[in-house]
Amino acid sequence: APDQPSAPPAIASQSGGGGVAGGRMTDTRRRVKVYTLNEDRQWDDRGTGHVSSCYVERLKGMSLLVRAESDGSLLLESKINPNTAYQKQQDTLIVWSEAENYDLALSFQEKAGCDEIWEKICQVQGKDPSVDITQDLVDESEEERFDDMSSPGLELPSCELSRLEEIAELVASSLPSPLRREKLALALENEGYIKKLLEIFHVCEDLENLEGLHHLYEIIKGIFLLNRTALFEVMFSEECIMDVIGCLEYDPSLSQSRKHREFLTKTAKFKEVIPISDPELKQKIHQTYRVQYIQDMVLPTPSVFEENMLSTLHSFIFFNKVEIVGMLQEDEKFLTDLFAQLTDEATDEEKRQELVNFLKEFCAFSQTLQPQNRDAFFKTLSNMGILPALEVILGMDDAQVRSAATDIFSYLVEYNPSMVREFVMQEAQQNDDDILLINLIIEHMICDTDPELGGAVLLMGLLRTLVDPENMLATANKTEKTEFLGFFYKHCMHVLTAPLLANTTEDKPSKDDFQTAQLLALILELLTFCVEHHTYHIKNYIINKDILRRVLVLMASKHAFLALCALRFKRKIIGLKDEFYNRYIMKSFLFEPVVKAFLNNGSRYNLMNSAIIEMFEFIRVEDIKSLTAHVIENYWKALEDVDYVQTFKGLKLRFEQQRERQDNPKLDSMRSILRNHRYRRDARTLEDEEEMWFNTDEDDMEDGEAVVPPSDKPKNDEDIMDPISKFMERKKLKESEEKEVILKTNLSGRQSPSFKLSFSSGTKSNLTSQSSASNLPGSPGSPGSPGSPGSPGSVSKSTSQMAAITTKGGLVGLVDYPDDDEEDDEDEDKEETLPLSKKAKLESS
């Protein structure tokens, strides 16, 4: 009706649960806003407080009290009158009228609080809390009300074909008034009127009386909107329901009638996968299906004004489903037969598919149960052996069966992940890794044939739930986190990472199609989650299996989302600021793929550009000294021209400040240290950390596992010389006063970076002088040593690399031999006349 006010606005939710305010505990369940309806039919906010119900002596009855949360003052004191019509709306609103033209509303922050107060109101009025209105609202004028109350009841016209139009008008006119709706419903119940209407329906169909059928549609639709359970029980009975559906086929707004009955009787088939012996249960299943069909397909979508008028229909279906689940759950023979046939190898594929679909629908129905009933339901299924049965089904070839089994598995994981974890750990003691339930799930995820990987996304979500420590239990006797994660990394992680490792054997992904990229992105997402939430398990795995180096191969993917996933994985590791991870990154020169991607990205301002800069900015802001030194010493030449952000110059500044604090600037003592093959002080610090690496106290590691560094594996990364050399060529043109010789060679069989660049310096105090003796393989200053920041430009005998040798403009060469300063110019002139290959030989001689 146009004069009806809109519902008051819902209370703004606040984060978290209860808190302490003003020295007392606040309960967000009972937090409410009080609204009153003004003359303009708009809701005015009277304040926020906490509601309670208690006996008030002054009012002589149970009352609702709301105290303001700001100062504790009384916002509302309202006696629960036995005759007042209270209405619950949208799960969090209670609305009622205190007096004529004075409407009140409580808007609850939480549904639970609304339900509690609603139960108190219903208790006082002697009503069932399942109703949405405790009394019928009376909104007619006093005169109408007097007329209606004085009349004994609503008199229906006699049920005849000629009076159908009159009946339809009476039903339509009664719907706006709650009191008239009540009288109409009672009249329909008492006189068996619905069955008489359905008899006329048969007559109209036989006579093809379309006008009469249109009136019957309006009448039956109106009866639905009366929202009365007693009427639904008649309409949905075995003898009436198909005729009711028949009446609803003749919608006057449609040019031709719908064939709902034909669909229900001929197209829709009821399959008893296991014979149901109980006739009442069978009838309840048929009825529920048909009523659900009426709700979803037959009745038009209710308007805003009609939405609450179909709440009883929703409740009817809901309680039917609860009854069906309860009756099936109690039938032990039925469930025993179901699981026996599911796992029997002799069961044919079509039959098994029907059994799995039934079990899936059975689990879906269980979602309607109350929490305690759902506990009992899943406990029953668990005792019947649902998890071993799923394992058998998931191992089968039929894709549809496996898909349904996956849905069932998702219900179990969402309900109780600990139950699933316990099962898989127990079965690991008897079975091989290949047939473990979790490994089957991982394999189905990897082998998902859907181009959009819909199934894989679902399965990855389930795996994340299973490995999430937040939902793992800890008891006095055992810690589920320790036990399960130990199991997962031993038996399952290699299956999960297999596609990643198989695709990253070279310096770029061996398969780079969209579907593979999507799958690898999903796997990386889970691994990133593990880095964040697991401790030493994932650290051991990444370092021992050299996972990060393999992941960074994906930075070369043509799919930007996958390259960003790889970068995000590394960013998560750096974000932990863990020195074990940092030393691993430096030892394997794992900034190299990132710098390469940054240079390949060029001047494009995109997500890749921003994400890489953010990672370096994090290192600068957090002052991660080891990574700062590593980046500047090895990659400064590639990054020094980036001036649209101050990140890299800031890193250089950090590094120089670090050096100033740690270095003794006396050149003689520096040469002495280098001649004796010893580190400067910062390098000694790294050496101490290296000792820590191997001598970590086992108490720091759970279950006595220690983090072990990877062995020096040969590095197959392709030289990233191309972007660097282009960069250096540009630099040569720009800095015409400087002459640079760039030696380009291919790298193989070593862990050192494929490029090492010097940084410019105006004084000799910041230079590294190193004798040729320190370049012996295995010596502290050799390229393979992780802790040699003092040798950014050294060249090994066994391998050659790019070195920038500069002498003019205040720049000094990388390798500075004592007393050779005067010969520098001559040497450079000679070198520039040599062929490139000959120069390389000279360098490594």
Coordinates of C-alpha atoms in Angstrom, one line a residue, residues 3-304:
D3 CA 1.0 4.7 2.8
Q4 CA 3.1 1.9 4.2
P5 CA 6.5 3.1 5.4
S6 CA 9.7 1.5 4.1
A7 CA 11.6 -0.6 6.6
P8 CA 14.0 1.3 8.9
P9 CA 17.6 1.2 7.8
A10 CA 19.6 -1.7 9.2
I11 CA 22.1 -0.9 12.0
A12 CA 25.7 -0.4 10.7
S13 CA 27.7 -3.4 11.5
Q14 CA 30.9 -3.0 13.4
S15 CA 33.9 -5.2 13.0
G16 CA 34.7 -7.9 15.5
G17 CA 32.6 -9.3 18.4
G18 CA 32.0 -7.7 21.8
G19 CA 34.5 -5.3 23.3
V20 CA 35.0 -3.4 26.5
A21 CA 33.6 0.1 26.5
G22 CA 33.2 2.3 29.5
G23 CA 34.4 -0.4 31.8
R24 CA 31.7 -2.9 31.0
M25 CA 31.3 -5.7 28.4
T26 CA 29.2 -4.8 25.4
D27 CA 27.3 -7.5 23.6
T28 CA 27.0 -6.9 19.9
R29 CA 24.2 -9.5 19.6
R30 CA 21.9 -7.2 21.7
R31 CA 23.1 -3.9 20.0
V32 CA 20.2 -2.1 18.4
K33 CA 19.1 1.1 16.9
V34 CA 15.7 2.5 18.1
Y35 CA 13.5 4.0 15.4
T36 CA 10.1 5.8 15.6
L37 CA 7.9 6.5 12.6
N38 CA 7.3 10.3 12.0
E39 CA 4.3 12.0 10.4
D40 CA 5.9 11.8 7.0
R41 CA 5.9 8.0 7.3
Q42 CA 9.8 8.0 7.6
W43 CA 11.8 6.3 10.3
D44 CA 13.7 8.6 12.7
D45 CA 16.8 7.2 14.5
R46 CA 16.3 7.7 18.3
G47 CA 19.8 6.3 19.2
T48 CA 21.9 3.2 19.6
G49 CA 22.0 1.0 22.7
H50 CA 21.7 -2.5 24.1
V51 CA 18.3 -4.2 24.5
S52 CA 17.2 -6.5 27.3
S53 CA 13.9 -8.0 28.5
C54 CA 12.9 -8.1 32.1
Y55 CA 9.9 -7.7 34.5
V56 CA 9.2 -4.0 35.2
E57 CA 7.2 -3.5 38.4
R58 CA 5.9 -0.1 37.4
L59 CA 4.5 -1.5 34.1
K60 CA 3.3 -4.8 35.8
G61 CA 4.8 -7.0 33.1
M62 CA 7.7 -8.2 31.0
S63 CA 9.1 -5.2 29.1
L64 CA 11.7 -4.3 26.5
L65 CA 14.4 -2.0 27.8
V66 CA 17.0 -0.2 25.6
R67 CA 19.9 1.6 27.3
A68 CA 22.0 4.0 25.3
E69 CA 25.6 2.8 24.7
S70 CA 26.9 6.3 25.1
D71 CA 25.7 7.2 28.6
G72 CA 23.5 4.3 29.8
S73 CA 20.3 6.4 29.7
L74 CA 17.0 4.7 29.0
L75 CA 16.1 5.0 25.3
L76 CA 13.1 2.8 25.4
E77 CA 10.9 1.1 28.0
S78 CA 8.0 -0.8 26.4
K79 CA 5.8 -3.4 28.0
I80 CA 5.3 -6.5 25.9
N81 CA 1.5 -6.3 25.5
P82 CA -0.2 -9.7 25.0
N83 CA -2.4 -8.2 22.2
T84 CA 0.2 -6.0 20.4
A85 CA 1.1 -7.2 16.9
Y86 CA 4.9 -7.6 16.7
Q87 CA 6.4 -8.2 13.3
K88 CA 9.8 -9.6 12.5
Q89 CA 11.3 -8.5 9.1
Q90 CA 14.6 -9.2 7.3
D91 CA 15.9 -11.3 10.2
T92 CA 17.1 -8.2 12.1
L93 CA 14.1 -6.0 12.5
I94 CA 11.2 -6.1 15.0
V95 CA 8.4 -3.6 14.3
W96 CA 5.3 -2.8 16.4
S97 CA 2.8 0.0 17.2
E98 CA 2.7 1.3 20.8
A99 CA -0.4 3.4 20.3
E100 CA -2.3 4.8 17.4
N101 CA 0.0 6.4 14.9
Y102 CA 3.1 5.7 17.0
D103 CA 5.2 2.9 15.4
L104 CA 8.4 1.6 16.9
A105 CA 11.2 -0.5 15.4
L106 CA 14.3 -2.2 16.8
S107 CA 17.1 -2.8 14.2
F108 CA 19.5 -5.4 15.5
Q109 CA 23.2 -5.6 14.6
E110 CA 23.1 -9.4 14.6
K111 CA 20.4 -11.9 13.7
A112 CA 21.1 -14.0 16.9
G113 CA 20.1 -11.0 19.1
C114 CA 16.9 -10.4 17.1
D115 CA 16.0 -14.1 17.5
E116 CA 16.5 -14.0 21.3
I117 CA 14.2 -11.0 21.8
W118 CA 11.7 -12.4 19.3
E119 CA 11.5 -15.6 21.4
K120 CA 10.9 -13.5 24.6
I121 CA 8.0 -11.6 22.8
C122 CA 6.5 -14.8 21.5
Q123 CA 6.8 -16.4 25.0
V124 CA 4.8 -13.6 26.6
Q125 CA 2.2 -13.8 23.9
G126 CA 2.1 -17.6 23.8
K127 CA 3.1 -17.8 20.2
D128 CA 5.4 -20.1 18.2
P129 CA 8.7 -18.2 17.5
S130 CA 8.6 -19.5 13.9
V131 CA 5.9 -16.9 13.0
D132 CA 6.9 -13.6 11.6
I133 CA 3.8 -11.7 13.0
T134 CA 2.6 -12.4 16.5
Q135 CA -0.9 -10.9 15.9
D136 CA -2.7 -10.0 12.8
L137 CA -2.0 -6.3 12.0
V138 CA -5.1 -4.1 12.1
D139 CA -4.7 -1.1 9.8
E140 CA -8.3 -0.4 8.8
S141 CA -10.2 2.6 10.0
E142 CA -12.1 2.3 13.3
E143 CA -15.4 2.1 11.3
E144 CA -14.2 -0.7 9.1
R145 CA -12.7 -2.5 12.1
F146 CA -16.0 -2.2 14.0
D147 CA -17.9 -3.5 11.0
D148 CA -15.5 -6.4 10.5
M149 CA -15.4 -7.3 14.2
S150 CA -19.2 -7.2 14.5
S151 CA -19.7 -9.5 11.5
P152 CA -19.4 -13.3 12.4
G153 CA -17.1 -14.1 9.5
L154 CA -16.5 -13.8 5.8
E155 CA -19.2 -15.3 3.7
L156 CA -17.9 -16.9 0.5
P157 CA -20.1 -17.0 -2.6
S158 CA -21.3 -20.5 -3.5
C159 CA -18.6 -22.3 -5.5
E160 CA -20.1 -22.3 -9.0
L161 CA -18.7 -21.7 -12.5
S162 CA -20.8 -18.6 -13.0
R163 CA -19.5 -16.9 -9.8
L164 CA -15.7 -17.4 -10.4
E165 CA -15.2 -13.7 -11.2
E166 CA -17.0 -12.7 -8.0
I167 CA -14.8 -15.1 -6.0
A168 CA -11.6 -13.8 -7.7
E169 CA -12.6 -10.2 -6.8
L170 CA -13.3 -11.2 -3.2
V171 CA -9.9 -12.8 -2.8
A172 CA -8.1 -9.9 -4.4
S173 CA -9.9 -7.3 -2.2
S174 CA -9.1 -9.3 1.0
L175 CA -5.3 -9.5 0.5
P176 CA -4.4 -5.9 1.5
S177 CA -6.2 -6.2 4.9
P178 CA -4.7 -8.7 7.5
L179 CA -8.0 -9.1 9.2
R180 CA -9.9 -9.8 6.0
R181 CA -7.1 -12.2 5.0
E182 CA -7.6 -14.1 8.2
K183 CA -11.3 -14.4 7.7
L184 CA -10.9 -15.5 4.1
A185 CA -8.4 -18.2 5.1
L186 CA -10.8 -19.5 7.9
A187 CA -13.7 -19.6 5.4
L188 CA -11.6 -21.5 2.9
E189 CA -10.5 -24.0 5.5
N190 CA -13.9 -24.6 7.1
E191 CA -15.9 -25.1 3.9
G192 CA -13.5 -27.4 2.0
Y193 CA -13.6 -24.7 -0.6
I194 CA -10.3 -25.5 -2.3
K195 CA -11.5 -29.0 -3.4
K196 CA -14.7 -27.5 -4.8
L197 CA -12.6 -25.0 -6.8
L198 CA -10.5 -27.8 -8.2
E199 CA -13.7 -29.7 -9.3
I200 CA -14.7 -26.5 -11.3
F201 CA -11.2 -26.5 -12.7
H202 CA -11.8 -29.9 -14.3
V203 CA -15.1 -28.6 -15.7
C204 CA -13.5 -25.5 -17.2
E205 CA -10.7 -27.6 -18.8
D206 CA -13.3 -30.0 -20.3
L207 CA -15.3 -27.1 -21.7
E208 CA -12.1 -25.2 -22.7
N209 CA -13.5 -22.2 -20.8
L210 CA -10.5 -20.0 -20.9
E211 CA -12.1 -17.1 -19.0
G212 CA -13.0 -19.4 -16.1
L213 CA -9.4 -20.8 -16.1
H214 CA -7.9 -17.3 -15.9
H215 CA -10.2 -16.5 -12.9
L216 CA -9.1 -19.8 -11.2
Y217 CA -5.4 -18.8 -11.7
E218 CA -6.0 -15.5 -9.9
I219 CA -7.9 -17.3 -7.1
I220 CA -5.3 -20.0 -6.5
K221 CA -2.4 -17.5 -6.7
G222 CA -4.3 -15.3 -4.1
I223 CA -4.7 -18.4 -1.8
F224 CA -0.9 -18.9 -1.9
L225 CA -0.5 -15.3 -0.8
L226 CA -2.7 -15.9 2.3
N227 CA 0.4 -17.7 3.6
R228 CA -1.5 -20.3 5.7
T229 CA 0.1 -23.7 6.5
A230 CA -3.4 -25.3 6.9
L231 CA -4.3 -24.3 3.3
F232 CA -1.0 -25.5 1.9
E233 CA -1.5 -28.9 3.5
V234 CA -4.8 -29.2 1.5
M235 CA -3.3 -27.8 -1.7
F236 CA -0.2 -30.0 -1.6
S237 CA -1.9 -33.2 -0.7
E238 CA -1.5 -36.1 -3.1
E239 CA -5.0 -35.7 -4.6
C240 CA -4.9 -31.9 -5.1
I241 CA -1.4 -30.8 -5.9
M242 CA -1.4 -31.6 -9.6
D243 CA -4.7 -29.8 -10.1
V244 CA -3.3 -26.8 -8.2
I245 CA -0.4 -26.8 -10.6
G246 CA -2.9 -27.1 -13.5
C247 CA -4.7 -24.0 -12.3
L248 CA -1.4 -22.1 -12.3
E249 CA -0.7 -23.0 -15.9
Y250 CA -3.4 -20.5 -17.1
D251 CA -1.7 -17.2 -16.4
P252 CA -3.8 -14.5 -18.1
S253 CA -0.7 -12.4 -18.8
L254 CA 0.7 -15.2 -21.1
S255 CA -0.5 -15.8 -24.6
Q256 CA -0.6 -19.6 -24.1
S257 CA -0.7 -21.9 -21.1
R258 CA 2.4 -23.6 -19.7
K259 CA 2.8 -27.4 -19.6
H260 CA 3.9 -27.8 -16.0
R261 CA 1.9 -31.0 -15.4
E262 CA 3.2 -32.6 -18.5
F263 CA 6.8 -31.9 -17.4
L264 CA 6.2 -33.3 -13.9
T265 CA 4.4 -36.5 -15.1
K266 CA 6.3 -37.3 -18.3
T267 CA 9.7 -35.6 -18.3
A268 CA 10.7 -35.6 -14.7
K269 CA 11.4 -39.2 -13.6
F270 CA 11.7 -40.4 -10.0
K271 CA 14.6 -42.7 -9.6
E272 CA 14.8 -45.0 -6.6
V273 CA 18.5 -45.8 -6.6
I274 CA 18.0 -47.9 -3.5
P275 CA 14.3 -49.0 -3.0
I276 CA 12.5 -47.0 -0.4
S277 CA 10.2 -49.2 1.7
D278 CA 8.6 -46.5 3.7
P279 CA 5.5 -45.2 1.7
E280 CA 5.3 -42.0 3.9
L281 CA 8.9 -41.1 3.0
K282 CA 8.3 -41.8 -0.7
Q283 CA 5.3 -39.5 -0.6
K284 CA 7.2 -36.8 1.2
I285 CA 9.9 -36.8 -1.4
H286 CA 7.4 -36.5 -4.3
Q287 CA 5.6 -33.7 -2.5
T288 CA 8.8 -31.8 -1.7
Y289 CA 9.9 -32.0 -5.4
R290 CA 6.6 -30.7 -6.6
V291 CA 6.3 -27.9 -4.1
Q292 CA 9.8 -26.8 -4.9
Y293 CA 8.9 -26.8 -8.5
I294 CA 5.9 -24.6 -7.8
Q295 CA 8.1 -22.2 -5.9
D296 CA 10.8 -22.0 -8.4
M297 CA 9.1 -22.4 -11.8
V298 CA 5.3 -22.0 -11.5
L299 CA 4.6 -19.0 -9.2
P300 CA 5.8 -15.7 -10.6
T301 CA 8.6 -13.9 -8.8
P302 CA 6.9 -12.1 -5.9
S303 CA 6.8 -8.3 -5.9
V304 CA 8.3 -6.3 -3.0

